[in-house]
CSV table of C-alpha atoms in Angstrom, one decimal:
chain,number,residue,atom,x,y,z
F,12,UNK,CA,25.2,0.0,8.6
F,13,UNK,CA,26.7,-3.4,8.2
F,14,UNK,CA,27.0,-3.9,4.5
F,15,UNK,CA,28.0,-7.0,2.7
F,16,UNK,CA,29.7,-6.5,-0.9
F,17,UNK,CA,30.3,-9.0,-3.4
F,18,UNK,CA,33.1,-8.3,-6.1
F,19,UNK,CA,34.8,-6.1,-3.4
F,20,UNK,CA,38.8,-6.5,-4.6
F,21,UNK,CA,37.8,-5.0,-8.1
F,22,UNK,CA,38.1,-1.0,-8.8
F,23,UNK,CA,34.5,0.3,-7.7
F,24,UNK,CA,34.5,-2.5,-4.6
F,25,UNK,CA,37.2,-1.5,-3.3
F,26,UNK,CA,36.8,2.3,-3.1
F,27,UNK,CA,33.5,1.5,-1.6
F,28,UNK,CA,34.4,-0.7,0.7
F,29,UNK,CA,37.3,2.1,1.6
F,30,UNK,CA,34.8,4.8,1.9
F,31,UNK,CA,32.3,3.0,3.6
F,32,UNK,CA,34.9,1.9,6.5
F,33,UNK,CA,36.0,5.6,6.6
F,34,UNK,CA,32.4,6.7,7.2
F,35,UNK,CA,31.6,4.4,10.3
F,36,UNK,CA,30.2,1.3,8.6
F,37,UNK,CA,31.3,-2.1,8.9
F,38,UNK,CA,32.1,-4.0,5.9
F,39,UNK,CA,32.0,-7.9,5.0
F,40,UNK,CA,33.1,-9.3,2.0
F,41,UNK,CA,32.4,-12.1,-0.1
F,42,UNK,CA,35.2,-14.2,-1.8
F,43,UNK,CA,35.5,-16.9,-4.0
F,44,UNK,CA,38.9,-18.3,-2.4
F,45,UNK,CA,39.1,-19.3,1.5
F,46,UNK,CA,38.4,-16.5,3.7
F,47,UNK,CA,41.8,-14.9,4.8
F,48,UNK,CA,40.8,-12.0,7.3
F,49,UNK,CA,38.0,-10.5,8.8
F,50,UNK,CA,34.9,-9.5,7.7
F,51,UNK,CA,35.7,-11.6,4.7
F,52,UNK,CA,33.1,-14.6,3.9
F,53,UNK,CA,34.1,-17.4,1.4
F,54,UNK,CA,30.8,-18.1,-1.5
F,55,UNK,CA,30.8,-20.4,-3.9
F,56,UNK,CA,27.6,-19.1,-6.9
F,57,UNK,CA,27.7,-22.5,-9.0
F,58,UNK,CA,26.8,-24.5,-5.7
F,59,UNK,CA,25.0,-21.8,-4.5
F,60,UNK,CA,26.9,-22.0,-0.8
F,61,UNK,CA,27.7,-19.6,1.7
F,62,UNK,CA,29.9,-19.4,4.1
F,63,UNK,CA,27.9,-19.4,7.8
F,64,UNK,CA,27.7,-16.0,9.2
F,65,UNK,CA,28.0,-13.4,6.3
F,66,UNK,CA,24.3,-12.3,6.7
F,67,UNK,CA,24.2,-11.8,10.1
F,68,UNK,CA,22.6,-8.6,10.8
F,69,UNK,CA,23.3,-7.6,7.9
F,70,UNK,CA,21.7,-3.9,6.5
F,71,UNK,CA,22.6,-4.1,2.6
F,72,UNK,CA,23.8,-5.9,0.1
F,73,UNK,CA,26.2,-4.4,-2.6
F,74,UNK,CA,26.2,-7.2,-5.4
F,75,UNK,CA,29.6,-5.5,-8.0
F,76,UNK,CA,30.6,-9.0,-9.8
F,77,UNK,CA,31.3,-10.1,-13.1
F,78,UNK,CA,33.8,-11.1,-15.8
F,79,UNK,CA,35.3,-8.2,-17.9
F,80,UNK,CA,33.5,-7.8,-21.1
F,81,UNK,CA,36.7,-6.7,-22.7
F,82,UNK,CA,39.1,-7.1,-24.8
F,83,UNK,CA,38.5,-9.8,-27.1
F,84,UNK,CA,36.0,-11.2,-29.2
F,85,UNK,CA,32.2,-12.1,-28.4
F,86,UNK,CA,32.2,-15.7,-29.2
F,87,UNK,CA,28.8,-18.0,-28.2
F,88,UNK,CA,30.8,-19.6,-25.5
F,89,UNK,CA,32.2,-16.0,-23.9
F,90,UNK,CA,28.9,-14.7,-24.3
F,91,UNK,CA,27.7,-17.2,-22.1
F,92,UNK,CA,30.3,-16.8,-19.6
F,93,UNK,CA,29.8,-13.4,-19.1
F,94,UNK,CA,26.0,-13.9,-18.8
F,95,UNK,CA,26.7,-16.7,-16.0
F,96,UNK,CA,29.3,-14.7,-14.0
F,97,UNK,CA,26.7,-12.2,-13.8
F,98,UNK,CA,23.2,-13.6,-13.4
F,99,UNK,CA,24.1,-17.1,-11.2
F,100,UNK,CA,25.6,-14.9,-8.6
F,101,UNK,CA,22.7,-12.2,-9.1
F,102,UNK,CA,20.4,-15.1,-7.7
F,103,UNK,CA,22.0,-16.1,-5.5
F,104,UNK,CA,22.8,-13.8,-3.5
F,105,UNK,CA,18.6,-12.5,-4.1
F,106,UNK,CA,17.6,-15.1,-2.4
F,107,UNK,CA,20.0,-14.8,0.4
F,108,UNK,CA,18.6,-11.8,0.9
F,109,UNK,CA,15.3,-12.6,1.1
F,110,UNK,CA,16.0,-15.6,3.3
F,111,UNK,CA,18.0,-13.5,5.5
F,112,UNK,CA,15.2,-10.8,5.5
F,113,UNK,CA,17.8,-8.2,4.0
F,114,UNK,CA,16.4,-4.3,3.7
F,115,UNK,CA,18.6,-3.1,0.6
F,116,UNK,CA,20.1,-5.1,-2.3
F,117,UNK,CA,22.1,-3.2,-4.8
F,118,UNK,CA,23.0,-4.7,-8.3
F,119,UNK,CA,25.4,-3.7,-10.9
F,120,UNK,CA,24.6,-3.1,-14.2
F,121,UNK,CA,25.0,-1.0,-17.1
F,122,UNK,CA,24.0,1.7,-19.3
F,123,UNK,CA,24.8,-0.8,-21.8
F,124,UNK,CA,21.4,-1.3,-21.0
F,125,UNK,CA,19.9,1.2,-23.5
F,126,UNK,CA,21.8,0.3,-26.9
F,127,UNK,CA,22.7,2.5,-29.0
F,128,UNK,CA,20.8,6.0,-28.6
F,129,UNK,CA,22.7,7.9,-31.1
F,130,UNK,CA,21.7,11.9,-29.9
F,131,UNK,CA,18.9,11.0,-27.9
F,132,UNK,CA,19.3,12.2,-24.1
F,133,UNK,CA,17.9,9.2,-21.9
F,134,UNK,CA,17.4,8.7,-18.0
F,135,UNK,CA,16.4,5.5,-16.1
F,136,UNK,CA,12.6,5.4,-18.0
F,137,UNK,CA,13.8,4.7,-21.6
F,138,UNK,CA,13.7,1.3,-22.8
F,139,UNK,CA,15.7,-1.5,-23.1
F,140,UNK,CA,17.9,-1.3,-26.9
F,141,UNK,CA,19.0,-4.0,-28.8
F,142,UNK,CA,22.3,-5.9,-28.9
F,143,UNK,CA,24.0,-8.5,-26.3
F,144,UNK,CA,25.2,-5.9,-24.1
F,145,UNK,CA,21.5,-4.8,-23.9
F,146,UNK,CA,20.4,-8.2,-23.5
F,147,UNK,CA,23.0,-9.2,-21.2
F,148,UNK,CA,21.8,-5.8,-18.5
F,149,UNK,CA,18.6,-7.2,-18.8
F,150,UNK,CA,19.1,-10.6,-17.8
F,151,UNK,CA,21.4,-9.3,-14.8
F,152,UNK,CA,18.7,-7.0,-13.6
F,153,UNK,CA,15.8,-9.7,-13.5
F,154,UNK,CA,18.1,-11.7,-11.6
F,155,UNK,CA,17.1,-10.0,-8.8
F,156,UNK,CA,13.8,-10.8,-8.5
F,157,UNK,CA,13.7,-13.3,-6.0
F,158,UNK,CA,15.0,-10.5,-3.5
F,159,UNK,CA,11.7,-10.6,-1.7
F,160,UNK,CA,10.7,-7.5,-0.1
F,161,UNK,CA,14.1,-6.0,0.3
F,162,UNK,CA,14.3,-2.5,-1.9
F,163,UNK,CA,16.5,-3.8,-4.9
F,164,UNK,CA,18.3,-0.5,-6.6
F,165,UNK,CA,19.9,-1.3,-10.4
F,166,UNK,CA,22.6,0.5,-10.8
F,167,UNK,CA,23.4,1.4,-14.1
F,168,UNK,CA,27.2,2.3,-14.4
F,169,UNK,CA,28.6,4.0,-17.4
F,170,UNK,CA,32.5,4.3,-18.2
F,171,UNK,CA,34.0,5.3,-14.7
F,172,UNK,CA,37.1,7.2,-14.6
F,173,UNK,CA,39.9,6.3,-12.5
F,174,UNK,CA,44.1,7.0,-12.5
F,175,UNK,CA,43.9,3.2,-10.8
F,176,UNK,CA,41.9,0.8,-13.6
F,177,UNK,CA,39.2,1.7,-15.6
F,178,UNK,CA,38.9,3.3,-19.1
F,179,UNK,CA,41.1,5.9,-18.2
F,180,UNK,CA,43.6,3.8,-16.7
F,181,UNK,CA,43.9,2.1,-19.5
F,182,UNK,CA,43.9,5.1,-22.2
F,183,UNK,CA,46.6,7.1,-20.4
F,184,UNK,CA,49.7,5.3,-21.6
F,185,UNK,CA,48.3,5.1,-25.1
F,186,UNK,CA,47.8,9.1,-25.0
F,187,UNK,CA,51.1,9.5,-23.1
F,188,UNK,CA,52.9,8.0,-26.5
F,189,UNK,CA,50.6,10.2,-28.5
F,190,UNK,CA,48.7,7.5,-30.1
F,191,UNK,CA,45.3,8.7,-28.9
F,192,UNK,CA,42.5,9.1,-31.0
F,193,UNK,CA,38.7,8.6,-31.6
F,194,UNK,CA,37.1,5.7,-32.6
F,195,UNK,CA,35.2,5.7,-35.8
F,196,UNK,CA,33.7,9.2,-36.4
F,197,UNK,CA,33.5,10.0,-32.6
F,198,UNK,CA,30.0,10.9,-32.7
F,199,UNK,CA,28.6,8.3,-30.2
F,200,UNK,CA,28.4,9.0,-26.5
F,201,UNK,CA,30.3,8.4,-23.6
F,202,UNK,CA,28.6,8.5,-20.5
F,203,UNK,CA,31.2,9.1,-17.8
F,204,UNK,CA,31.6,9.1,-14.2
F,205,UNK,CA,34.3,9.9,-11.7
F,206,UNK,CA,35.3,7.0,-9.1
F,207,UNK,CA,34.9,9.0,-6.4
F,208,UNK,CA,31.1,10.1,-7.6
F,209,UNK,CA,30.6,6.5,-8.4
F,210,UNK,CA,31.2,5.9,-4.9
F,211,UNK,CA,29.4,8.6,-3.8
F,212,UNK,CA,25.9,7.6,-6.0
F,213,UNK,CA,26.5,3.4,-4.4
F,214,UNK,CA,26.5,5.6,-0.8
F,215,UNK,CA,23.6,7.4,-1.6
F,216,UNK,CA,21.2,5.0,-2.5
F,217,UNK,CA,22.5,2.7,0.2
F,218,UNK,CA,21.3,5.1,2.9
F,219,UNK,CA,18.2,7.5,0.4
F,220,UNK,CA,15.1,4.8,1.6
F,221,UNK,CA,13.4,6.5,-1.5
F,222,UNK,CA,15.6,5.3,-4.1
F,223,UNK,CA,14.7,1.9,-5.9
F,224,UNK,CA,14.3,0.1,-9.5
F,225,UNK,CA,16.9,1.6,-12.1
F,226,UNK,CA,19.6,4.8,-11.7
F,227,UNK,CA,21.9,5.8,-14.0
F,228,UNK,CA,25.3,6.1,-12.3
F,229,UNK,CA,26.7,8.6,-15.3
F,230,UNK,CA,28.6,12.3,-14.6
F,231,UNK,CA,25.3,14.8,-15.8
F,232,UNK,CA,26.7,16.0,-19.1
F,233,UNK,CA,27.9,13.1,-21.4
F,234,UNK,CA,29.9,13.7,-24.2
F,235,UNK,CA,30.8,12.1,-27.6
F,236,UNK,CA,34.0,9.7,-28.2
F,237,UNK,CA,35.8,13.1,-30.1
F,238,UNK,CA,35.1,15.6,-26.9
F,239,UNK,CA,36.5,13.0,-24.8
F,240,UNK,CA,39.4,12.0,-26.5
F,241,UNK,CA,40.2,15.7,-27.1
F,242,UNK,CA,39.6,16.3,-23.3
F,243,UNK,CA,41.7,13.4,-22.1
F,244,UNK,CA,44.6,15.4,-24.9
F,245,UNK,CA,44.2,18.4,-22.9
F,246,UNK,CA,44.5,16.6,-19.6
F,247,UNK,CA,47.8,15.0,-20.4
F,248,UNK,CA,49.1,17.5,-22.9
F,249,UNK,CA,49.3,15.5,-25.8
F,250,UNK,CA,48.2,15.6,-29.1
F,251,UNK,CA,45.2,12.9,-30.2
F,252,UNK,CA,45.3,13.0,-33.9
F,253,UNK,CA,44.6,9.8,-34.8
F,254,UNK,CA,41.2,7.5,-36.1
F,255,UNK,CA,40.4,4.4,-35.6
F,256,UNK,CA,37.9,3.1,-38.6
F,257,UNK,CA,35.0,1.6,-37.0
F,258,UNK,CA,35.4,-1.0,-39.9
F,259,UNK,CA,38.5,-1.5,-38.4
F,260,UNK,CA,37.6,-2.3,-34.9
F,261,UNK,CA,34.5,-4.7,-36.1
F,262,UNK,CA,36.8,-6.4,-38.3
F,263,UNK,CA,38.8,-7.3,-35.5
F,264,UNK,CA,36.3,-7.2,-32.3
F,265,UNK,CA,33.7,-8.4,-34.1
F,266,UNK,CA,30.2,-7.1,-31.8
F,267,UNK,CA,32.4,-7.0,-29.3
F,268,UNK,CA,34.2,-3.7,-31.3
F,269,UNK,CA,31.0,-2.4,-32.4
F,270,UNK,CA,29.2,-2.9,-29.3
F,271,UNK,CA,31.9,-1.4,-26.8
F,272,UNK,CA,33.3,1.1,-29.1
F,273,UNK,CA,30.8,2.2,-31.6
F,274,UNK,CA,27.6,2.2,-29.5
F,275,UNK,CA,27.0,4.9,-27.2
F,276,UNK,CA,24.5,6.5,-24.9
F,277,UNK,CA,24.0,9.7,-23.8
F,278,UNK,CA,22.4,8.7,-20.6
F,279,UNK,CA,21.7,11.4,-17.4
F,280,UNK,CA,21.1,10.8,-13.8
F,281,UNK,CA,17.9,11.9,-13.6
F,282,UNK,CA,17.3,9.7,-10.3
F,283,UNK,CA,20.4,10.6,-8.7
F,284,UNK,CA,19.8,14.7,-9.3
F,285,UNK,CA,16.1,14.2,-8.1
F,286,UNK,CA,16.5,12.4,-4.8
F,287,UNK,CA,19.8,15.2,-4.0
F,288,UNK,CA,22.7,13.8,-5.5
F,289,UNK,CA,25.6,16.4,-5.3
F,290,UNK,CA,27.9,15.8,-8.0
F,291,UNK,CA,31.6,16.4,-7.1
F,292,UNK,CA,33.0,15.9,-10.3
F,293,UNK,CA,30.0,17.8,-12.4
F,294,UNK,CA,32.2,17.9,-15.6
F,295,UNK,CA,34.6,15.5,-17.8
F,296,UNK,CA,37.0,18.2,-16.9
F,297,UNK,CA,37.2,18.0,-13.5
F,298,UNK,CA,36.9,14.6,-13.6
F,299,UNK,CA,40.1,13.7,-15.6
F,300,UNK,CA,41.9,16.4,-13.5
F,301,UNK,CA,40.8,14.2,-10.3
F,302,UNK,CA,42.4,11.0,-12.0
């Protein structure tokens, strides 16, 4: 295939784009500065331009862009800038498609997508919950409406797990120094995935014709904030005795604490599993032992 990805330098993009190379395919990639090698395409979301050339027999679109939701606070104004990084490019890039007569178009999202669902196991037919985060997935996700009659696949991404960025990446020198711990009780869920499956999932709808609308992109068997941090102890070998008060982390995140910390979802692939997703990392055990 020749597949065209948009937010290709971050973490997920640029395994993909890695994997995708290794496997045959050509990639092109859109950037937001002047195009400084091949295959890359220069776009420009607030004017709506791009670059001559980039959808040239192109097979698929894989749309990974947007601001980092965190750290810091949720303020009316960052809200909105992490609502436009996401859904101006989303149509955008839709309607290239569609121009361009595109067959796939494949659109970040999140399991944010569901709220907060406490104990409640939920796959890709549960409803929308509440909150900005919530809000925010559901905004990105009609964003691609104007695809046309390209098969549009939402891919809802929970906390991927990487030794290069990520959540992991970024807990590993706290736990290293012994300051891990879970975050308020450490009864909400963390729905994981391994890099490499994350990879694997974006592959397998790219190139499964029978895969469209929402997937969750999550490891099968989600646990709670206290399994995790006591399985990312085990990993490293180092104690995780600590709490963080969940009146702590709104007090100083505001939403933004609650939201990213506090909330969980214990979201399964049912779409992946059904269509003949195999899993390499089936486990959060084997996943942390891979990063």
């Amino acid at each position: 295939m020749r597949v065209l990805i948009a937010g290709a330098s971050g973490l997920i993009g640029s395994a993909l784009g890695d994997r995708l190379g290794r496997e045959g395919h050509e990639v092109r990639r859109l950037v937001r500065r002047e195009a400084r090698e091949g295959g890359e395409f220069r776009w420009d979301p607030p004017s709506g331009t791009i670059a001559s050339g980039a959808f040239e027999g192109v097979d698929a679109v894989v749309n990974l862009g947007g601001q980092r939701l965190f750290p810091g606070r949720w303020s009316a104004m960052r809200k909105q800038q992490l609502t436009d990084s996401r859904v101006e490019p989303t149509e955008v890039l839709a309607e290239a498609v569609a121009e361009h007569g595109v067959g796939v178009l494949v659109n970040a999202s999140a399991v944010g997508y569901y709220g907060n669902t406490g104990t409640s196991t939920v796959d890709e037919s549960a409803p929308r919950g509440g909150g900005f985060l919530a809000e925010l997935c559901a905004v990105w996700e009609a964003a691609t409406a104007g695809a046309g009659d390209a098969r549009v696949v939402k891919i809802r991404t929970g906390l991927v797990l990487s030794a290069k960025g990520g959540l992991y990446g970024t807990l590993r020198p706290l736990f290293a120094l012994c300051l891990g711990g879970r975050l308020g009780n450490g009864s909400q869920y963390m729905p994981w995935i391994a890099l490499e499956d994350e990879v694997g999932a974006i592959v397998h709808v790219l190139t499964h014709d029978e895969v469209s609308g929402p997937v969750n992109l999550t490891g099968p068997e989600p646990v709670t904030n206290a399994e995790f941090t006591r399985a990312v102890g085990r990993a490293l070998h180092r104690p995780a005795p600590w709490r963080v008060p969940g009146i702590a982390l709104k007090a100083v995140l505001g939403q933004a604490g609650e939201e990213m910390a506090l909330f969980g979802q214990r979201a399964v692939p049912a779409v992946l599993e059904r269509t003949g997703y195999a899993f390499r990392h089936r486990t959060l055990g084997s996943a942390l032992a891979a990063a």
